[in-house]
Tab-separated table of C-alpha atoms in Angstrom:
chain	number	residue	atom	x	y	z
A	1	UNK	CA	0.000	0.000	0.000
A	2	UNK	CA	1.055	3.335	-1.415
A	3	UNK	CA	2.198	6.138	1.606
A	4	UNK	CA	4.307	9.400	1.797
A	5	UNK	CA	7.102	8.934	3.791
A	6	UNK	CA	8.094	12.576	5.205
A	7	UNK	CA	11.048	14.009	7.113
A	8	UNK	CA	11.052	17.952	8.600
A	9	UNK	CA	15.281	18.060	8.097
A	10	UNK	CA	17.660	20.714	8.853
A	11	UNK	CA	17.790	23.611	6.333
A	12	UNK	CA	14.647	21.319	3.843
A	13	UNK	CA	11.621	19.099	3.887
A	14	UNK	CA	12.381	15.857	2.335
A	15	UNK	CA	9.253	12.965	1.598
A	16	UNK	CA	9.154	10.088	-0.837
A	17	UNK	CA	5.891	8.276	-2.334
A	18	UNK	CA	7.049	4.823	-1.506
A	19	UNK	CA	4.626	2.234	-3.091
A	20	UNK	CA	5.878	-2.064	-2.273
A	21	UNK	CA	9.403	-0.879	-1.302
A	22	UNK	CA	9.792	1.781	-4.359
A	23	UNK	CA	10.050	5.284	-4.162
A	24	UNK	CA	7.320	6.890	-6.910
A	25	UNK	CA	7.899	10.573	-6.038
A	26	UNK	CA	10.928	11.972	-4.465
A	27	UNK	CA	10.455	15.986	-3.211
A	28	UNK	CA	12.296	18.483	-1.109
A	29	UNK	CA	11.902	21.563	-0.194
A	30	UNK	CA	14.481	24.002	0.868
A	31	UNK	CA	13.514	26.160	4.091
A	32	UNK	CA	12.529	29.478	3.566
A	33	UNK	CA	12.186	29.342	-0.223
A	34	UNK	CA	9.034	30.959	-1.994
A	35	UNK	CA	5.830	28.887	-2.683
A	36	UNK	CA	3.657	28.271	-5.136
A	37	UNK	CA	0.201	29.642	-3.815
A	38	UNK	CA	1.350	32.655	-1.307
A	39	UNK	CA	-0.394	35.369	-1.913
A	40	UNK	CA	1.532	38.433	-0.792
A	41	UNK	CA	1.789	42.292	-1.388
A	42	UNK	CA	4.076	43.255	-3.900
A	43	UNK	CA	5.206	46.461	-5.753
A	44	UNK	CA	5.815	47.086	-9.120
A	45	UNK	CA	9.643	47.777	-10.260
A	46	UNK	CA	9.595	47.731	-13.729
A	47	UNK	CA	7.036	46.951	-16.690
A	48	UNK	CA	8.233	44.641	-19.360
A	49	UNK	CA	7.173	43.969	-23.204
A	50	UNK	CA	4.036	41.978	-23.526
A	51	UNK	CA	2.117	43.860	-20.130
A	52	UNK	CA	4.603	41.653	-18.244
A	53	UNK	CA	5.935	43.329	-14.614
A	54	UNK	CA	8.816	42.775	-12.280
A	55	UNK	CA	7.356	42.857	-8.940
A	56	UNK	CA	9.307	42.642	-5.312
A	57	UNK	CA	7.660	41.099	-2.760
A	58	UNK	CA	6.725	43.897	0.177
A	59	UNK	CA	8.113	41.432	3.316
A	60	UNK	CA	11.652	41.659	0.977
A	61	UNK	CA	11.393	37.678	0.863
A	62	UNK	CA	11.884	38.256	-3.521
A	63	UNK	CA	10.745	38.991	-6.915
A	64	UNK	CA	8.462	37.580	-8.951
A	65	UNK	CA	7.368	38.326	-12.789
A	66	UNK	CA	4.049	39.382	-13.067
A	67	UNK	CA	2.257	37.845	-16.238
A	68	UNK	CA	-0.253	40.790	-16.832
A	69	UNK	CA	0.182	43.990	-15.557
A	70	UNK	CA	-3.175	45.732	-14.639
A	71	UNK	CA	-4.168	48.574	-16.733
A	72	UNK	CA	-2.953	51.916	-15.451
A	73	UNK	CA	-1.001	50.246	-12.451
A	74	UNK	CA	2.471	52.542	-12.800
A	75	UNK	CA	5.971	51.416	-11.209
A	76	UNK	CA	6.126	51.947	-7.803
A	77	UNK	CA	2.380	51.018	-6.994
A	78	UNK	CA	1.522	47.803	-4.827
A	79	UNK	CA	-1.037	45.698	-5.142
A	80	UNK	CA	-1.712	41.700	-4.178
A	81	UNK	CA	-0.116	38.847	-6.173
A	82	UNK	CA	-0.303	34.804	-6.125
A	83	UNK	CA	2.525	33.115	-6.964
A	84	UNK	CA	2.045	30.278	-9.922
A	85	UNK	CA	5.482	29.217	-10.036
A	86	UNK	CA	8.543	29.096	-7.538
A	87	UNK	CA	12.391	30.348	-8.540
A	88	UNK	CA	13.739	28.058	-10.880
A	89	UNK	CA	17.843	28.449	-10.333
A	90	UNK	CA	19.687	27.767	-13.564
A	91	UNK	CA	22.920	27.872	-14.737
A	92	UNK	CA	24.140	31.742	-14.012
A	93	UNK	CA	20.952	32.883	-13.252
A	94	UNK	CA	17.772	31.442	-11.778
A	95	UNK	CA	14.463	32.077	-13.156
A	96	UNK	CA	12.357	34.204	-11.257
A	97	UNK	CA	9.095	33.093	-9.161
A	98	UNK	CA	5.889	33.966	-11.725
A	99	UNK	CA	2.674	35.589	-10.032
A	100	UNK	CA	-0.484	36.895	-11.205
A	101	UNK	CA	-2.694	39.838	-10.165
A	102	UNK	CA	-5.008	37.969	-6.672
A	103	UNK	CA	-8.618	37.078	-6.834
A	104	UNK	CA	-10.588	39.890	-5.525
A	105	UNK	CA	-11.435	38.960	-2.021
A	106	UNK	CA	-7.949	36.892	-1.277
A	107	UNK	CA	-6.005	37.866	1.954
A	108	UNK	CA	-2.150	37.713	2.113
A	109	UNK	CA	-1.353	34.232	3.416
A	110	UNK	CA	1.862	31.866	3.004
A	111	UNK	CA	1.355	28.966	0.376
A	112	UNK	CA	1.314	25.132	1.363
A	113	UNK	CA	4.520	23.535	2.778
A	114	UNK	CA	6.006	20.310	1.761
A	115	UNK	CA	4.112	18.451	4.378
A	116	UNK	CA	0.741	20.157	3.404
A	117	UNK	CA	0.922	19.562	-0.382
A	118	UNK	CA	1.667	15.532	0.274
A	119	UNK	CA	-1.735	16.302	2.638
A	120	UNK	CA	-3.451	17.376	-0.061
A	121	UNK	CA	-3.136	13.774	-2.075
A	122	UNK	CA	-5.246	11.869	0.390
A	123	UNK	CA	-2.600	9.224	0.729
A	124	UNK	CA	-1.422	8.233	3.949
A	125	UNK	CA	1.804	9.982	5.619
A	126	UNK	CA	4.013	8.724	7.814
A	127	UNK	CA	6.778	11.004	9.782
A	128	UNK	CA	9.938	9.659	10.031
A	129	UNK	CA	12.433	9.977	13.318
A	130	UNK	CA	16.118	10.440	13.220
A	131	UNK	CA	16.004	7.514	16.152
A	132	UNK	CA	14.140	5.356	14.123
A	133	UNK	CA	15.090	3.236	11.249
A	134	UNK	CA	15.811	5.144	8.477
A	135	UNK	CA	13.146	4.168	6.364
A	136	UNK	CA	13.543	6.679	3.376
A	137	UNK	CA	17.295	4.817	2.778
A	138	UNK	CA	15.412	1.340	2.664
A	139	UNK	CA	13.603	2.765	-0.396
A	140	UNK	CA	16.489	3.740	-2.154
A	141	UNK	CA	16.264	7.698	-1.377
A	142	UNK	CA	20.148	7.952	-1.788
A	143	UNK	CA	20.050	6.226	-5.220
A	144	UNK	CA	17.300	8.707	-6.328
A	145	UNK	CA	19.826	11.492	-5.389
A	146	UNK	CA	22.643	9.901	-7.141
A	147	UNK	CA	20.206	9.785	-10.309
A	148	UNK	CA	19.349	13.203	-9.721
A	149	UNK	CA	22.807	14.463	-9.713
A	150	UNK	CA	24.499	12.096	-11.518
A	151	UNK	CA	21.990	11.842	-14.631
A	152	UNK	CA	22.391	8.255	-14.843
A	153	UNK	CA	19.536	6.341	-15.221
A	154	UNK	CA	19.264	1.961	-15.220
A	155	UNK	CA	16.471	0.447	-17.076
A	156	UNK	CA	16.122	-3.157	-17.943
A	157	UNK	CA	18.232	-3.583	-20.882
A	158	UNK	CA	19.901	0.446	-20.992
A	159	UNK	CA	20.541	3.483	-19.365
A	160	UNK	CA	19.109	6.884	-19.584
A	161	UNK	CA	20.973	10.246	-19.609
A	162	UNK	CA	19.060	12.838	-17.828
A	163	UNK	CA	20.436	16.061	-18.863
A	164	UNK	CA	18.575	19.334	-17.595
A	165	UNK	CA	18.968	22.217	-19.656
A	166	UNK	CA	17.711	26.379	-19.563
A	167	UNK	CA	15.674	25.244	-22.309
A	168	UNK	CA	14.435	21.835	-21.640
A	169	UNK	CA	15.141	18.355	-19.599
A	170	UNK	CA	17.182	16.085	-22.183
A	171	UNK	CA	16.682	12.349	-21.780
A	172	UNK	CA	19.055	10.326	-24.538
A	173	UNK	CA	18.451	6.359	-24.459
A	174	UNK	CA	21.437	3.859	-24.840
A	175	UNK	CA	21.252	0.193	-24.793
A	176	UNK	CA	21.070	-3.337	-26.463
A	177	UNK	CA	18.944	-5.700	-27.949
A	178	UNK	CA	16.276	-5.092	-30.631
A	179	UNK	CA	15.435	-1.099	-30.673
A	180	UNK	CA	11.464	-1.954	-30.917
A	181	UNK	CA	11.710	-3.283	-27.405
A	182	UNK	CA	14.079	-1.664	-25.951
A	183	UNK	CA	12.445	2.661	-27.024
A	184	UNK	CA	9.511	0.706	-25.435
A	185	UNK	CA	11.270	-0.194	-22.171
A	186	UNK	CA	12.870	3.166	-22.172
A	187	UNK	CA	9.870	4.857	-22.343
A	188	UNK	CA	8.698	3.715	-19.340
A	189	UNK	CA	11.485	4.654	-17.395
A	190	UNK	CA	11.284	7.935	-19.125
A	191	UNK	CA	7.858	8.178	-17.629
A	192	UNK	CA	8.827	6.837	-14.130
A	193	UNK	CA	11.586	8.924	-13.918
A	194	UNK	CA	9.736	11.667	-14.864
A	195	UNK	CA	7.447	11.317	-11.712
A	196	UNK	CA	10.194	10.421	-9.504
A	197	UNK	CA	11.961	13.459	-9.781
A	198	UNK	CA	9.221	15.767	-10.544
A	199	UNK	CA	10.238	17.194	-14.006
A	200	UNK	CA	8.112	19.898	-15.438
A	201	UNK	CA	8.226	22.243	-18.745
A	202	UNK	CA	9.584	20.844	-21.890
A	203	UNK	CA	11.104	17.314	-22.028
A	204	UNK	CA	12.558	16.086	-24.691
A	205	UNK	CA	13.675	12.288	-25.368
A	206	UNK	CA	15.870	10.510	-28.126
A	207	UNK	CA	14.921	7.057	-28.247
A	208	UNK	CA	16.628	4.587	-31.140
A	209	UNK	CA	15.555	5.105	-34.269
A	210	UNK	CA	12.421	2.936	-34.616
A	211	UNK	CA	10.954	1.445	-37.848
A	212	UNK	CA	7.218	1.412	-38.696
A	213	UNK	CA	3.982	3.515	-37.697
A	214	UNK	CA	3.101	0.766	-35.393
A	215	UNK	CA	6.727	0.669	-33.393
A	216	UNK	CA	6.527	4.274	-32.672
A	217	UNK	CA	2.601	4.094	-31.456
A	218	UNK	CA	3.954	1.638	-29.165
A	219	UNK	CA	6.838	4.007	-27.466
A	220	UNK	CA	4.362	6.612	-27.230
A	221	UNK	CA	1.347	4.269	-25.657
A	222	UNK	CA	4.054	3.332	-22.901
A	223	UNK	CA	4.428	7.234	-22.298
A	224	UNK	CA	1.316	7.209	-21.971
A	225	UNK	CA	0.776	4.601	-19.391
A	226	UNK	CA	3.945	5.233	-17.196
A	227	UNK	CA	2.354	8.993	-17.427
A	228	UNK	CA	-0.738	8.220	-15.270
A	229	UNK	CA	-2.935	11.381	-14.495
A	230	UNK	CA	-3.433	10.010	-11.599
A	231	UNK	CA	0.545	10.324	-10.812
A	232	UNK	CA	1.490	12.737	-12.848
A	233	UNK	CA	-1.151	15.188	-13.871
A	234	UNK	CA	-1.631	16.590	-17.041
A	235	UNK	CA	0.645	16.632	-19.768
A	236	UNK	CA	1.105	16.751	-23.339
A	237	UNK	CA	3.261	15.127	-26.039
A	238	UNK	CA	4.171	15.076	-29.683
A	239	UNK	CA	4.458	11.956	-32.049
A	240	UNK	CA	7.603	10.038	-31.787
A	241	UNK	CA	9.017	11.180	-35.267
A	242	UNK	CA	11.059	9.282	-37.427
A	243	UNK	CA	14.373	10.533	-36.476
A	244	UNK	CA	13.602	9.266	-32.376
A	245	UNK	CA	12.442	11.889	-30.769
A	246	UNK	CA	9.520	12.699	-28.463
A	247	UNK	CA	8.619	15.929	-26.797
A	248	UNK	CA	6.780	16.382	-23.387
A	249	UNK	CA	5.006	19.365	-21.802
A	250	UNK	CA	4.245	19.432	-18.168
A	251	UNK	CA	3.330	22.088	-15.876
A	252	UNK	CA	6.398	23.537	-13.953
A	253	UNK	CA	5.588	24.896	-10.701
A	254	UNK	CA	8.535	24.388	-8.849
A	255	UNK	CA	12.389	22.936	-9.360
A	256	UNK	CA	12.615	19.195	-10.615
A	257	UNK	CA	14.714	17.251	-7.906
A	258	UNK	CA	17.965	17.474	-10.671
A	259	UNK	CA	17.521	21.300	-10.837
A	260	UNK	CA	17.457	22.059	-6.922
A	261	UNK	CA	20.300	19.566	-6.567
A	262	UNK	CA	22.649	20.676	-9.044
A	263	UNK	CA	21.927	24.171	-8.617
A	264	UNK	CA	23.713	24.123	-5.212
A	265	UNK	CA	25.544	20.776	-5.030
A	266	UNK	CA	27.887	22.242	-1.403
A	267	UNK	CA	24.504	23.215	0.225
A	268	UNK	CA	22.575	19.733	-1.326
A	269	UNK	CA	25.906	17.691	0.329
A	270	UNK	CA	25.693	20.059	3.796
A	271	UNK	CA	21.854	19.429	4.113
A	272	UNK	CA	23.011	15.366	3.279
A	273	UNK	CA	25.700	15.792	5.987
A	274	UNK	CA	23.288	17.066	8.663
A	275	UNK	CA	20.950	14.440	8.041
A	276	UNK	CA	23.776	11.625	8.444
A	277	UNK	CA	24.549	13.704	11.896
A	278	UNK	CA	21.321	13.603	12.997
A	279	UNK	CA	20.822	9.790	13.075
A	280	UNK	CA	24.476	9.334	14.887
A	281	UNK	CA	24.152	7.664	18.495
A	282	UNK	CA	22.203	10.908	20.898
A	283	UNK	CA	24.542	12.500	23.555
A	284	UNK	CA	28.244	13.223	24.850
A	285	UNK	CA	30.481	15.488	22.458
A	286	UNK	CA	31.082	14.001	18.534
A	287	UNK	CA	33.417	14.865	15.991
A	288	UNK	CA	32.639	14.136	12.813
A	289	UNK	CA	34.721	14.423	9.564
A	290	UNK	CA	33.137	16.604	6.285
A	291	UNK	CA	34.817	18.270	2.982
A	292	UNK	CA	35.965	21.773	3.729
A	293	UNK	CA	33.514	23.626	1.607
A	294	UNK	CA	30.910	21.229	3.407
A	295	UNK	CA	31.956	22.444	6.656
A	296	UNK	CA	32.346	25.569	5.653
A	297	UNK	CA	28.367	25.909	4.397
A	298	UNK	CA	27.067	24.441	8.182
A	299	UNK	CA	29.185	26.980	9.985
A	300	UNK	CA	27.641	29.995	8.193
A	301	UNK	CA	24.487	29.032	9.621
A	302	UNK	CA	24.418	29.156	12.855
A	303	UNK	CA	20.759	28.125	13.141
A	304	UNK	CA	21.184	24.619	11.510
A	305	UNK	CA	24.441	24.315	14.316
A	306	UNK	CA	21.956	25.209	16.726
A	307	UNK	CA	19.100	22.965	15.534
A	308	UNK	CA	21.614	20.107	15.384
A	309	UNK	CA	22.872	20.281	18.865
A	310	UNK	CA	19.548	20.440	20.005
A	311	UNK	CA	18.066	17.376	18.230
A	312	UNK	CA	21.182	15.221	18.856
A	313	UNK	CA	21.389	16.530	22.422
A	314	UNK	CA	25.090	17.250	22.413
A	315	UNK	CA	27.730	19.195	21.478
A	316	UNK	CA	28.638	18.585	17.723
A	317	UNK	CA	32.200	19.042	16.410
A	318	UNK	CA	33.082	19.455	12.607
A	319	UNK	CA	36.414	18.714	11.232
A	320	UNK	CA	38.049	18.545	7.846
């Protein structure tokens, strides 16, 4: 039976959709980030081609493009905003948070957390406890990391490449036996992957060249079922042409798992670290070894030092 496994960590939210020993979904969310359904006061900085604004949020927690700017609203006036989309970081520069104009009627308020969006599904959710066993590592939540970083994904019979890019997620299919069945295995671990790591916007997959109208129907009907609405929401797709290649559309409201990862790989492995920490034996005073730069990211924040020591109920020592 299908549950959400969930851990409140140290500087993120972490929770996995584990389903007979599987992890389905894989999500975290990094404290204090902007989310999808605040609605907040904001004030126009600058209007952009198209009636698109720049907008900063008035409690100076960001910015946010506006996608319509109201008629006659002039830089420097305020009004209320919802946020449809979170900061997507990038390569050199992260896409901003999107918001449109409120309802009429809504009240400022702080969109869903981590914990309340898994809520939302209906499906059962169990809290995990550093002293417990660690039940998200019995699912395989370090190999979904690795995948996310990494890129590298095994099916039966290949391997995907998962390559995020500014433009699109890249997935490029490699393997053996005959290419009918194995674009047909890949595209179900397209699809699961997909899910698992909670890719949005455009998606774009090169499967082996396939021969025959009915061959390529057959990729694109195994999209379809690894895509279940009932997993993965709504989505659209193009043909598989004749050259391989497949094109996705999902919504994007947030950062896939590869994008958050990669985006800050020190603070990803100092978030890891503090986890590992956490589950160490409770008491007494405990070195324990990192990478420099590691180290270096838990020092500057002296509330995740503080947290720590508190939840492992001792002094905790960090050396290179």
């Amino acid at each position: 039976m299908a549950e959400w496994l969930y851990e409140a960590g140290i500087g993120e939210a972490r929770a996995a959709l584990v389903d007979s020993g599987r992890i389905i979904k894989a999500r975290i969310a990094l404290d204090g980030a902007l989310r999808v359904g605040t609605v907040a006061e904001a004030r126009l900085v600058e209007q952009l081609p198209g009636r698109q604004g720049r907008v900063a949020l008035i409690d100076g927690s960001g910015e946010a493009l506006l996608s319509a700017v109201p008629p006659g609203l002039s830089v420097g006036r305020t009004l209320l905003v919802t946020l449809v989309r979170e900061v997507i970081p990038e390569p050199g520069r992260a896409k901003l948070a999107r918001a449109v104009v409120a309802v009429e009627g809504a009240v400022a308020a702080i969109g869903p957390d981590l914990l309340e969006r898994i809520g939302e599904t209906g499906i059962a959710v169990r809290h995990c406890r550093a002293h417990e066993g660690d039940a998200l590592e019995q699912a395989g939540w370090s190999e979904v990391l690795e995948e996310a970083v990494q890129g590298e994904i095994a099916f039966p019979g290949g391997v995907l490449r998962m390559s995020p890019t500014p433009a699109m997620t890249l997935f490029d299919v490699d393997g053996s036996g005959p290419l009918d069945s194995l674009a047909v295995a890949a595209a179900t671990a397209v699809g699961q992957a997909v899910i698992r790591h909670g890719i949005g916007g455009s998606i774009g997959v090169d499967f082996p060249s396939v021969q025959g109208k009915a061959a390529r129907q057959a990729v694109a009907a195994a999209i379809d079922a690894a895509l279940s609405p009932a997993l993965a929401g709504p989505f659209e797709r193009t043909a598989l042409n004749g050259f391989g290649f497949l094109q996705l559309v999902r919504p994007r409201p947030r950062a896939s798992l590869p994008e958050l990862l990669r985006a800050d790989p020190v603070g990803a492995a100092a978030r890891a670290a503090l986890r590992q920490i956490e589950r160490s034996p409770p008491g007494g005073v405990r070195a324990h070894r990192l990478p420099p730069a590691v180290r270096a990211r838990i020092e500057s924040r002296p509330d995740w030092g503080a947290e720590l020591s508190r939840r492992v109920g001792g002094t905790v020592m960090l050396e290179d």
